[in-house]
Short mmCIF file of C-alpha atoms and ligand atoms in Angstrom, two decimals:
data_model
loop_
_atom_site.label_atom_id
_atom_site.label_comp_id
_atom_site.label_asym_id
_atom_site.label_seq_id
_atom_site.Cartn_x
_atom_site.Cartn_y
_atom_site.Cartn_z
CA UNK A 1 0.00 0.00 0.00
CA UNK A 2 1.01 3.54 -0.72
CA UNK A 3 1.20 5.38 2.56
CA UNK A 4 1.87 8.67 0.95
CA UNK A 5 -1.50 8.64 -1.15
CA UNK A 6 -4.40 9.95 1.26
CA UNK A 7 -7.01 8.25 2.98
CA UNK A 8 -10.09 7.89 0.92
CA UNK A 9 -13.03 8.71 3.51
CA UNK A 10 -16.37 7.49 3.13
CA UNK A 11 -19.71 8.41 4.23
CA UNK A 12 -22.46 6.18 5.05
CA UNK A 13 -25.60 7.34 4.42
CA UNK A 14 -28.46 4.66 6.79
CA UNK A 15 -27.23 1.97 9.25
CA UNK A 16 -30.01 -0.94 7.99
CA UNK A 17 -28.52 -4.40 7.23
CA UNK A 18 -26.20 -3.79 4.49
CA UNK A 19 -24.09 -0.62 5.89
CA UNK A 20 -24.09 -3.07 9.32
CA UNK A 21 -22.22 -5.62 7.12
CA UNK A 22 -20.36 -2.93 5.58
CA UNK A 23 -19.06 -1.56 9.17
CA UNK A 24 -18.40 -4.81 9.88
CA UNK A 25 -15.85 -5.89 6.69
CA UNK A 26 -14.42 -2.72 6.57
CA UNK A 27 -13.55 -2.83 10.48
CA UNK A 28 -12.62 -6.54 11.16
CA UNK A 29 -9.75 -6.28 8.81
CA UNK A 30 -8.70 -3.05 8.24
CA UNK A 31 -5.19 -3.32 7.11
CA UNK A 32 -6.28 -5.66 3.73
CA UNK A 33 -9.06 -3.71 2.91
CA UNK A 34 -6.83 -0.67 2.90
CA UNK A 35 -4.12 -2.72 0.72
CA UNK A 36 -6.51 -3.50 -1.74
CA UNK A 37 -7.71 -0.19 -2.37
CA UNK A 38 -3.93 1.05 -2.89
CA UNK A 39 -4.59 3.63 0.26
CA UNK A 40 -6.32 3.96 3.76
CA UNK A 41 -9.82 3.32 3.37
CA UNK A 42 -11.53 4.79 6.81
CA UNK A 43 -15.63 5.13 7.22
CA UNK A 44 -15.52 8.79 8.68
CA UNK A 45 -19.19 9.60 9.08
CA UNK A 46 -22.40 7.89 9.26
CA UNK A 47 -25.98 9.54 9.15
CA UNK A 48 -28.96 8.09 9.99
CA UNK A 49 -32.11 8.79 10.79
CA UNK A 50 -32.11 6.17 13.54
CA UNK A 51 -30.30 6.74 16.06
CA UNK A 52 -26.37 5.82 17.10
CA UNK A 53 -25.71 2.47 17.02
CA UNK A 54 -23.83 0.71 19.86
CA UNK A 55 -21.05 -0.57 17.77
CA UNK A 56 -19.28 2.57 15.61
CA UNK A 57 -15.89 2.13 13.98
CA UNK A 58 -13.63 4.10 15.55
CA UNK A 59 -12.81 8.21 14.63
CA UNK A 60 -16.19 7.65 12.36
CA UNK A 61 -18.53 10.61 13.44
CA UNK A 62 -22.66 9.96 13.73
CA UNK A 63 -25.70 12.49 12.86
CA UNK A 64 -29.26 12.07 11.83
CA UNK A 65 -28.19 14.83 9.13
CA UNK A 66 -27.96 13.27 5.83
CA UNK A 67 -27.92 16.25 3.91
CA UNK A 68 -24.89 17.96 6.28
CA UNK A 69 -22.80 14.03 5.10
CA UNK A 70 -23.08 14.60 1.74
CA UNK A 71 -21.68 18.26 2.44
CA UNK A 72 -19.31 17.64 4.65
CA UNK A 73 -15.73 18.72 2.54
CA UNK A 74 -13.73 15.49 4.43
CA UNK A 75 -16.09 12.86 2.93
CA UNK A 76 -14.71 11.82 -0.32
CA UNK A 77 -17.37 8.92 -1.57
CA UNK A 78 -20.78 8.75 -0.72
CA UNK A 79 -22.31 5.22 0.22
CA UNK A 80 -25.99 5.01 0.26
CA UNK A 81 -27.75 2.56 1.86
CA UNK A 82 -30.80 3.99 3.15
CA UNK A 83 -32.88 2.38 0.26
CA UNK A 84 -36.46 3.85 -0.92
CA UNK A 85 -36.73 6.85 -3.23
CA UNK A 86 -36.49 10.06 -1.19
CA UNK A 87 -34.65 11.33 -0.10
CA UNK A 88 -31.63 8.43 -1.19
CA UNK A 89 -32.39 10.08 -4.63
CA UNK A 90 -31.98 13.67 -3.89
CA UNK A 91 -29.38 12.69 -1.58
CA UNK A 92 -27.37 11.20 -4.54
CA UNK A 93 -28.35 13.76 -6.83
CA UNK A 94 -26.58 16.23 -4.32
CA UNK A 95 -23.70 13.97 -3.84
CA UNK A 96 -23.18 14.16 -7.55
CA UNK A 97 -23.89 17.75 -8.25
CA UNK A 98 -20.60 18.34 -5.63
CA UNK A 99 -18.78 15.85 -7.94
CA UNK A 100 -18.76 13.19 -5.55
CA UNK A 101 -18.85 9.73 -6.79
CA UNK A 102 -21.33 7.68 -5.08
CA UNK A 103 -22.20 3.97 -4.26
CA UNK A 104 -25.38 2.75 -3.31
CA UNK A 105 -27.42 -0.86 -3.52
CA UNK A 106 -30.57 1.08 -4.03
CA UNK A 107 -32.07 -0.56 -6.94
CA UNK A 108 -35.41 1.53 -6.91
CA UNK A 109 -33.83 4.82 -7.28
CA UNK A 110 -31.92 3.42 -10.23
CA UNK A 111 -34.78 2.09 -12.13
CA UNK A 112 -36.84 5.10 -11.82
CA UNK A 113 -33.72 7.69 -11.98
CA UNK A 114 -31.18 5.87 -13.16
CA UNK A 115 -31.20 7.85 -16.58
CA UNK A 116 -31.17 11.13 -15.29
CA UNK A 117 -28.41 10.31 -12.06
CA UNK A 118 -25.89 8.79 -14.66
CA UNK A 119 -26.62 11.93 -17.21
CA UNK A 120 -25.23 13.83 -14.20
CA UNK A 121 -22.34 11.48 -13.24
CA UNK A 122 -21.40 11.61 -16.48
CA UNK A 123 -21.05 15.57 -16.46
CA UNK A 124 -19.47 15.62 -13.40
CA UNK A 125 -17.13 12.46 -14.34
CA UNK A 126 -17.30 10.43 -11.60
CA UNK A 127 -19.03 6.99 -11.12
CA UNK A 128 -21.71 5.59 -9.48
CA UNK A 129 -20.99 2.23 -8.26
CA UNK A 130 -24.23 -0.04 -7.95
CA UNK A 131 -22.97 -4.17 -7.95
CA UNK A 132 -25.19 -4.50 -4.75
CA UNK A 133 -28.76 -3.38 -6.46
CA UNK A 134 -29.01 -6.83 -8.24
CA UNK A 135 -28.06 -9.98 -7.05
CA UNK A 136 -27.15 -9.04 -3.46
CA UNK A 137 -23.43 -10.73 -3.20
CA UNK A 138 -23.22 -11.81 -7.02
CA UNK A 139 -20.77 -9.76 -9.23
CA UNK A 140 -23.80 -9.85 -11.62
CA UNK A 141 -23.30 -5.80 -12.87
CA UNK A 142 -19.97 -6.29 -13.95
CA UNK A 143 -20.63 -9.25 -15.32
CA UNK A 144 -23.20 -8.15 -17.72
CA UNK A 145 -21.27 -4.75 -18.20
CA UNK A 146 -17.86 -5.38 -18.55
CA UNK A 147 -16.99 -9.20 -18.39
CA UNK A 148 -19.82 -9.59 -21.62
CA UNK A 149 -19.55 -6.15 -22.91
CA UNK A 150 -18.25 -7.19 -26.02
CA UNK A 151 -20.40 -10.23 -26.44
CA UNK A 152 -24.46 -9.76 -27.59
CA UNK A 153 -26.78 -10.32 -25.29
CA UNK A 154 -29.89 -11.86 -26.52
CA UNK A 155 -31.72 -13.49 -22.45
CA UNK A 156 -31.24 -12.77 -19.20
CA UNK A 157 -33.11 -14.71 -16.82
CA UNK A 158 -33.05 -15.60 -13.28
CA UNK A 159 -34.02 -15.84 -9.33
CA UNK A 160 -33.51 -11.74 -8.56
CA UNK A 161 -35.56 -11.52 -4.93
CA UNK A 162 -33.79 -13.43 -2.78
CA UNK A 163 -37.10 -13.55 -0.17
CA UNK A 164 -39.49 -14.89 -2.51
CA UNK A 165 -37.05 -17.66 -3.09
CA UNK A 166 -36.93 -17.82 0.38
CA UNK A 167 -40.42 -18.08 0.89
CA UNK A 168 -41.09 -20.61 -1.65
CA UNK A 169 -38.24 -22.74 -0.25
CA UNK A 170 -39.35 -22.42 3.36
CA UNK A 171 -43.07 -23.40 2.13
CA UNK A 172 -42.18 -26.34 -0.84
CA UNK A 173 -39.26 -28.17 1.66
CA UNK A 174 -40.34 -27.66 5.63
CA UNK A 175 -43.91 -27.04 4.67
CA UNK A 176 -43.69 -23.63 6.38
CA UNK A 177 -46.93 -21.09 6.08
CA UNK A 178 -46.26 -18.32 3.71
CA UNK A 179 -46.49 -16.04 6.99
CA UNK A 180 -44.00 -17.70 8.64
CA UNK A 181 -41.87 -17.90 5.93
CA UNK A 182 -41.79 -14.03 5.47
CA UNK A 183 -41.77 -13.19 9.21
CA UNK A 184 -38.14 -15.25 9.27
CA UNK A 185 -36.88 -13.44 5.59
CA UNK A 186 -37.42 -10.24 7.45
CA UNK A 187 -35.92 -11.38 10.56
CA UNK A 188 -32.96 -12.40 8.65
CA UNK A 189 -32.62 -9.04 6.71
CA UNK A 190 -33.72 -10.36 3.52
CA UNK A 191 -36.81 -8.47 2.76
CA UNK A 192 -37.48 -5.14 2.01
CA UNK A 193 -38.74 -2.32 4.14
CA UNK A 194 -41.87 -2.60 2.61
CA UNK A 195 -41.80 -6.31 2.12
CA UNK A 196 -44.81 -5.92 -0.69
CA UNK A 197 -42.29 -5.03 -2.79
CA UNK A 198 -40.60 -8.59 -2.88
CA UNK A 199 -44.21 -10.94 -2.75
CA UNK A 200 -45.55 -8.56 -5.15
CA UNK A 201 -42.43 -8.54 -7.64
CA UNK A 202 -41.92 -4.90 -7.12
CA UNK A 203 -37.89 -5.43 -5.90
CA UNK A 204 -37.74 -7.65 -8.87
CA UNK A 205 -38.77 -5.58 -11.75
CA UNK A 206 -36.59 -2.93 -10.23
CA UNK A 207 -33.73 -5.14 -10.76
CA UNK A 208 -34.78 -6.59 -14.39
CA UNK A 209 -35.00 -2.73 -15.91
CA UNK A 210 -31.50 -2.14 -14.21
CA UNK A 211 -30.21 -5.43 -16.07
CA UNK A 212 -32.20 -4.54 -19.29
CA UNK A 213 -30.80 -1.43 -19.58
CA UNK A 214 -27.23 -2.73 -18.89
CA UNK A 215 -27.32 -5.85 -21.67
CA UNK A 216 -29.15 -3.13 -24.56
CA UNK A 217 -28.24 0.42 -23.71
CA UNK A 218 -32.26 1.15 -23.28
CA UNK A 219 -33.17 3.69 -20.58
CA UNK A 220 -34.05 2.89 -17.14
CA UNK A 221 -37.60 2.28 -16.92
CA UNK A 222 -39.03 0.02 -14.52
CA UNK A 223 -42.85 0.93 -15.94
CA UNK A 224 -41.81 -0.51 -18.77
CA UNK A 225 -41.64 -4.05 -17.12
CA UNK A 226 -44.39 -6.67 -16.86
CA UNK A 227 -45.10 -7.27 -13.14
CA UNK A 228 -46.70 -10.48 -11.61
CA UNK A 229 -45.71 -11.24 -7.71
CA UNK A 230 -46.33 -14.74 -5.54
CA UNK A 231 -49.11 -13.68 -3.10
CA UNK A 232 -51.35 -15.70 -5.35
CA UNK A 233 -49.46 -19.27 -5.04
CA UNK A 234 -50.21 -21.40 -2.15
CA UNK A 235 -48.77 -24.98 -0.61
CA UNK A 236 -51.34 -26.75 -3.00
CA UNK A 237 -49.73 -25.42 -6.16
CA UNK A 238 -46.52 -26.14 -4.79
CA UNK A 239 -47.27 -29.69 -3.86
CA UNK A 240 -48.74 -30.25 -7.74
CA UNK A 241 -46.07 -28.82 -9.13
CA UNK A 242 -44.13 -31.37 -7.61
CA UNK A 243 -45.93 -33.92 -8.75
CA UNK A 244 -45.60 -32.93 -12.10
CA UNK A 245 -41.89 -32.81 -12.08
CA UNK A 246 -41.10 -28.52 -11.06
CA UNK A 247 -40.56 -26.70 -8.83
CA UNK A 248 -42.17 -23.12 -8.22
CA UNK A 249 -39.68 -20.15 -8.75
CA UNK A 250 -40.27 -16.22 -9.08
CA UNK A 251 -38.30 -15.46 -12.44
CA UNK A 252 -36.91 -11.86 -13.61
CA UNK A 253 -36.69 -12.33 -17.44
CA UNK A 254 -35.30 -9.77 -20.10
CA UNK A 255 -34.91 -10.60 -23.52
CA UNK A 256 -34.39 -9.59 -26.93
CA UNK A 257 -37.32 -10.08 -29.51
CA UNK A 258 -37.37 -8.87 -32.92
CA UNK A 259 -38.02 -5.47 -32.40
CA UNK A 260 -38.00 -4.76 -28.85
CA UNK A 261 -37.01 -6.11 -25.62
CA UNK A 262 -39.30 -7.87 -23.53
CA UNK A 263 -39.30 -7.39 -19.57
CA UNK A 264 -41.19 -9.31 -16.97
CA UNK A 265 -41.64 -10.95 -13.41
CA UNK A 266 -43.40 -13.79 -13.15
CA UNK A 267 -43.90 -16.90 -10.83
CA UNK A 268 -43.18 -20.02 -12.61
CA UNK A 269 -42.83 -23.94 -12.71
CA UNK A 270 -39.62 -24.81 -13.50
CA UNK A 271 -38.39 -28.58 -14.00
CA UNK A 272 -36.66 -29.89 -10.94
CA UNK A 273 -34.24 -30.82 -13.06
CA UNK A 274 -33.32 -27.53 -14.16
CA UNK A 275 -30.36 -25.17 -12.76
CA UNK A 276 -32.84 -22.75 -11.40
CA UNK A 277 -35.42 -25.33 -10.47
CA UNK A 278 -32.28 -25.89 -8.17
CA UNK A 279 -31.81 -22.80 -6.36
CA UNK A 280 -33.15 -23.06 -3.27
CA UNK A 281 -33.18 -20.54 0.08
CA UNK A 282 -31.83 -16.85 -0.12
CA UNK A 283 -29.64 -17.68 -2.92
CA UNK A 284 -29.81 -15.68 -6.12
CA UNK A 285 -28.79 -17.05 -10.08
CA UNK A 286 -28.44 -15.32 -13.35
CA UNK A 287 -28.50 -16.81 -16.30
CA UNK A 288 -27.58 -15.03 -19.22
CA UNK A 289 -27.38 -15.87 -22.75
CA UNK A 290 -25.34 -14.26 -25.29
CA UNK A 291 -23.64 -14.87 -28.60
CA UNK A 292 -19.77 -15.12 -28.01
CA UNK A 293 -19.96 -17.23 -24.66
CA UNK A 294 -23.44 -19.08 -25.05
CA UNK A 295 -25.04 -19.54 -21.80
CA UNK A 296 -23.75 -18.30 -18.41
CA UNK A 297 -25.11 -18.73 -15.01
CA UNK A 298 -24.19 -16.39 -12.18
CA UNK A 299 -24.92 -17.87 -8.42
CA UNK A 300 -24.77 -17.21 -4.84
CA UNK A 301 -26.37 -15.18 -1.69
CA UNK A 302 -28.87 -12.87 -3.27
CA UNK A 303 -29.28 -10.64 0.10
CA UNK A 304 -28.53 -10.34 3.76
CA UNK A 305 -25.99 -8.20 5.69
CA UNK A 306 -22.42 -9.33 4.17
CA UNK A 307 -22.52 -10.40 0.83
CA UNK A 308 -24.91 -7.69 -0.09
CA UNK A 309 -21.85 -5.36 1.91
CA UNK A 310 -19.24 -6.85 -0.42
CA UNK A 311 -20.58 -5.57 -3.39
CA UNK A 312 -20.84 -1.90 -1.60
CA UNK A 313 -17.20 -2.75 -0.97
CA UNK A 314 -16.02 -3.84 -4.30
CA UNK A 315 -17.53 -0.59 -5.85
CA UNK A 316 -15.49 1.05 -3.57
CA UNK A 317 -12.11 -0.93 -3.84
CA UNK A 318 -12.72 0.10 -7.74
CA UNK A 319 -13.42 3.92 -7.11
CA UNK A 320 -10.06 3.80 -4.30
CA UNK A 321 -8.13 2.21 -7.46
CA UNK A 322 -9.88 4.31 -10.11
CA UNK A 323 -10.62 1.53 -12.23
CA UNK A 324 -14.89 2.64 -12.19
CA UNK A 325 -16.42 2.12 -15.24
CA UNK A 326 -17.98 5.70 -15.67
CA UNK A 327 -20.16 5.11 -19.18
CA UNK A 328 -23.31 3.32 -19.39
CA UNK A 329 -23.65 1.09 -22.45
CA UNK A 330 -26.28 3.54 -24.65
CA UNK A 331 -26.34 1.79 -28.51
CA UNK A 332 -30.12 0.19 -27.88
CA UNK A 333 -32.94 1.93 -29.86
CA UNK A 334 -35.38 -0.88 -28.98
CA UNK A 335 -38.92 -0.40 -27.78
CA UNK A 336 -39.48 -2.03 -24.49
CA UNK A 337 -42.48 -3.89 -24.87
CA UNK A 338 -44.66 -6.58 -22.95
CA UNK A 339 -43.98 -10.45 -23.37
CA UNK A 340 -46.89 -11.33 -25.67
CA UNK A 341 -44.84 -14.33 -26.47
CA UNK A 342 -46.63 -18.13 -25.89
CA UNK A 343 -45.85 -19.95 -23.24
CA UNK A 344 -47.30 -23.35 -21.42
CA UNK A 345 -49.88 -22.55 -17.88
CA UNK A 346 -50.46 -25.26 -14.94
CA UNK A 347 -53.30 -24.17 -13.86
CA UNK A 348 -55.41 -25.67 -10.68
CA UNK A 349 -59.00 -25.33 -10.02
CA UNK A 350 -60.97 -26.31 -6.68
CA UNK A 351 -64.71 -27.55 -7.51
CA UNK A 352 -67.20 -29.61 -6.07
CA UNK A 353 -67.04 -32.89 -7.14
CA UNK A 354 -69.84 -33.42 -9.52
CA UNK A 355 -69.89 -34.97 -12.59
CA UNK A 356 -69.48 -32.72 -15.75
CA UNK A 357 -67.74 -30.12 -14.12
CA UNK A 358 -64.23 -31.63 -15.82
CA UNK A 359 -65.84 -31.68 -19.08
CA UNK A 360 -66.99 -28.21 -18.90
CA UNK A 361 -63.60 -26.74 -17.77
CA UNK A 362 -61.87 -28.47 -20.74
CA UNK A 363 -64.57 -27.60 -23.42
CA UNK A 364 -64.17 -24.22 -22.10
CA UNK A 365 -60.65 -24.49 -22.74
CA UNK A 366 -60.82 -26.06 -25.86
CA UNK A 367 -63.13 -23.42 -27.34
CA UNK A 368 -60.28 -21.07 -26.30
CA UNK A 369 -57.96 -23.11 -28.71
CA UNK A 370 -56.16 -24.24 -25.52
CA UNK A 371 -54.59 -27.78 -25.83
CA UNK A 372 -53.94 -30.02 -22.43
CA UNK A 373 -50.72 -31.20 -22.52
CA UNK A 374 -50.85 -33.22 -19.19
CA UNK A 375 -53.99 -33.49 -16.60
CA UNK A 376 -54.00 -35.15 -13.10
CA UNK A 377 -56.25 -37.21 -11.79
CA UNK A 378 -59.37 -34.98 -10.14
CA UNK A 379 -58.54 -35.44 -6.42
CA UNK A 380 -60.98 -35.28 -3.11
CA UNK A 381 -59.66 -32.39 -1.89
CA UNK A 382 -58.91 -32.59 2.01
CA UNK A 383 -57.38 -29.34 2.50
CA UNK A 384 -60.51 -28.16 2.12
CA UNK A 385 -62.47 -29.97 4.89
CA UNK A 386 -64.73 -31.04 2.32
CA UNK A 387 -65.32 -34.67 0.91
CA UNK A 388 -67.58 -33.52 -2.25
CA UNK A 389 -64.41 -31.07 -3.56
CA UNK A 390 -61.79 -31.94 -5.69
CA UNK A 391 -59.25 -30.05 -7.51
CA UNK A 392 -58.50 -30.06 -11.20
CA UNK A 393 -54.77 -29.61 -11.89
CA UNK A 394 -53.14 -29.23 -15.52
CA UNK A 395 -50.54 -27.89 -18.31
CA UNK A 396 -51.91 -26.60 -21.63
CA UNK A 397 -49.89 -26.37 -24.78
CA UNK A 398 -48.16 -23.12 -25.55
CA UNK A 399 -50.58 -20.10 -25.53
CA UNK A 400 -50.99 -16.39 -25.39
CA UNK A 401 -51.22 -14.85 -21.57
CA UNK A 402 -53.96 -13.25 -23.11
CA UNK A 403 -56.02 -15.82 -24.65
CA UNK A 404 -55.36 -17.91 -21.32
CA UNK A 405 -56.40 -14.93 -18.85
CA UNK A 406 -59.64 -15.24 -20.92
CA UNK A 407 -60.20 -18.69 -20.33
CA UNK A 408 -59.64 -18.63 -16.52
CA UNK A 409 -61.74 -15.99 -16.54
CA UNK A 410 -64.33 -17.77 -18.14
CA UNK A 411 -63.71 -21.06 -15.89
CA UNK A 412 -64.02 -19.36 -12.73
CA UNK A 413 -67.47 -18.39 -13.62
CA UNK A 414 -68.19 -21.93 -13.57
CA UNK A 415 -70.37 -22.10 -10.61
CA UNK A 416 -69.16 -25.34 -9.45
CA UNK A 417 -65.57 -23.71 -9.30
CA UNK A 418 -65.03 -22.82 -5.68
CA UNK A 419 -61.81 -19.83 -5.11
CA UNK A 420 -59.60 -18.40 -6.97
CA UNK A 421 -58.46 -20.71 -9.96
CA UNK A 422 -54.25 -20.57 -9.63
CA UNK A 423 -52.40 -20.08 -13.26
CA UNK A 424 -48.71 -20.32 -13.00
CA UNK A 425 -46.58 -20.23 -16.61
CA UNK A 426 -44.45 -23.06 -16.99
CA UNK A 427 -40.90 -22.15 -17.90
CA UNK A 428 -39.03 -24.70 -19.25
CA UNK A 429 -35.40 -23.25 -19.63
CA UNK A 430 -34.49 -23.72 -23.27
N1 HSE B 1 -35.27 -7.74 -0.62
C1 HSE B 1 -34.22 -8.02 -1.54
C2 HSE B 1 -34.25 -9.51 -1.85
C3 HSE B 1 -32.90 -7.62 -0.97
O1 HSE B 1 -34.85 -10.25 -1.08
O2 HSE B 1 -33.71 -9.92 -2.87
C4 HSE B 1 -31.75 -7.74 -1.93
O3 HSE B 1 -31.89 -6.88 -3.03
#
């Protein structure tokens, strides 16, 4: 390390799980953190708008002022970790306008702002480091930025929210409610502030338009980005999918059509057999697909306290060595559109167990143009407490979303049909 070259000093904005993790790498081993980064790296001030911790690194100085960090002439980089839009966004904004570069994990402010926030970095030339906003601990940014930035793009597809998978895990392998399940992601600092944002695939769409824009050069846009969450799926669907050889995931998919890109969140079935159908717990995996390399696939801890804290910390190691990549891939002119492409449906329906009712939900089906490509038995359903219901559980042949949204909608008019009828798109991985 160069001992003559000054300290970089860095200023934590929020003290939730990630800048906790952060304290903690940068402070447990000072002396190789600072080697790596070619100079003293010290955390001198930390702002919050809770109040002072118990453990602080030592010389750091605390305040519930945010705005007075991002002023203050002895910090050097700002790290933001407060997450949410405001004031993290004007906050950066600020950060940047004073020529500041800036690192944050805070995916929403980049998919609604991203645009605009890198228009400024860019003006201002310095960076703004972001690994932790997708894929918690996985190097997934630079990946898709600088290890493939030469190669085309054409899919990127993956397990983004690291709670969801959680949740599904929790419920398909220990048979865990989906309240529990959440109640110990949030304990464990997986979920969001507003967890809504992961069952509803809010956190994941954020994350998908960040990706999007990296692979294409298309804008930020996170409105842009088809949006489908797992408060719908329940043990039952879990349980059939099973049976039928998946396993239930919550997907993040971006991909190049013809003449746009398509974005989207979605639950899914995915074959057990499959990489992803393998990803079970916390953990996060990308896979992309591009022309030079073929297909990729990018694993590991998709949240929580330290690996989401090493990717704050390898955005800094980069801006301490200068090596930030400052320019944003912008050569995309393509539309971002909704996924109107076909796909295969399990769907389940609970009805009461008469005679016809089978026949009617197929015919219905059928008049949609909707093939069955596998159907299981009708079962007495004992979930429900009642001997006369059963549910119907199957997989069409490929179809429109739209043409199947119709049909469900038509099926759960079926008076016999009793609930919600569940439709979960089956993604095989080819
Ligand atoms: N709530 C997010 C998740 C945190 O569960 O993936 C990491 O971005």
């Amino acid at each position: 390390m160069n001992h003559s070259v000054p300290p970089l000093k860095l200023g934590v904005c929020g003290l939730g799980t990630v800048a906790s993790g952060l304290i903690e790498l940068i402070t447990q081993n000072p002396a190789r953190i600072s080697e790596r980064a070619g100079r003293p790296l010290s955390i001198t001030r930390i702002a919050s708008r809770t109040p002072r911790p118990a453990r602080m690194p030592a010389h750091a100085e605390f305040s519930t002022d945010l705005a007075a960090l991002i002023d203050d002439p002895e910090v050097d980089v700002v790290v933001e970790l407060i997450g949410g839009v405001e004031p993290a966004h004007s906050l950066i904004e600020r950060a940047l306008e004073l020529g500041k570069p800036v690192v944050t994990a805070n995916k929403e402010v980049l998919a609604r702002h991203g645009d605009a926030l890198f228009l400024r970095a860019s003006a201002r030339g310095v960076p703004i480091g972001f690994e932790a906003s997708v894929g918690g601990g996985i190097p997934i940014i630079k990946a898709v930025r600088e290890s493939l930035g030469g190669d085309e793009i054409s899919r990127i597809v993956g397990i983004v929210n690291g709670t969801t998978n959680f949740i599904l895990s929790r419920m398909d392998e220990d048979g865990a409610s989906f309240e529990d399940a959440l109640a110990e992601a949030k304990a464990l600092g997986y979920a969001e502030a507003v967890p809504d944002y992961d069952i509803e695939g809010v956190d994941a769409a954020h994350k998908v338009a960040i990706l999007a824009s990296l692979a294409w050069g298309i804008p930020f846009d996170v409105g842009e980005v088809h949006m489908q969450g797992i408060a719908g799926i329940d043990r039952d669907d879990l349980a059939f999918a099973r049976r039928l050889g998946y396993v239930v995931r919550h997907l993040g998919l971006a991909q190049k059509a013809e003449t746009h890109i398509e974005t989207c969140v979605f639950p899914a079935l995915v074959p057990k057999s499959n990489l992803l159908g393998s990803v079970c717990g916390v953990t996060n995996a990308v896979e992309v697909t591009s022309r030079a390399l073929g297909k990729s696939l990018f694993i590991g801890a998709g949240a929580g306290a330290l690996p989401t804290a090493n990717s704050v910390l390898s955005d800094v190691l980069d801006i301490a060595n200068g090596r930030s990549v400052k320019r944003l891939p912008s050569h995309g002119r393509e539309r971002v559109a909704d996924s109107q492409s076909c796909a295969t449906y399990y769907l389940r329906a609970q009805a009461d167990d008469k005679t016809g009712v089978l026949a009617r939900l197929t015919d219905l089906l059928a008049g949609q143009g909707i093939g069955i490509d596998a159907l299981l038995q009708p079962e007495i359903d004992a979930a429900l407490g009642s001997p006369s219901a059963a549910s119907i559980v199957l997989i069409t042949h490929a179809t429109e979303e739209s043409r199947m949204r119709q049909a469900v909608s038509r099926i759960q008019a079926i008076p016999e049909i009793r609930g919600p009828v569940s439709l979960i798109r089956v993604f095989e991985g080819e």
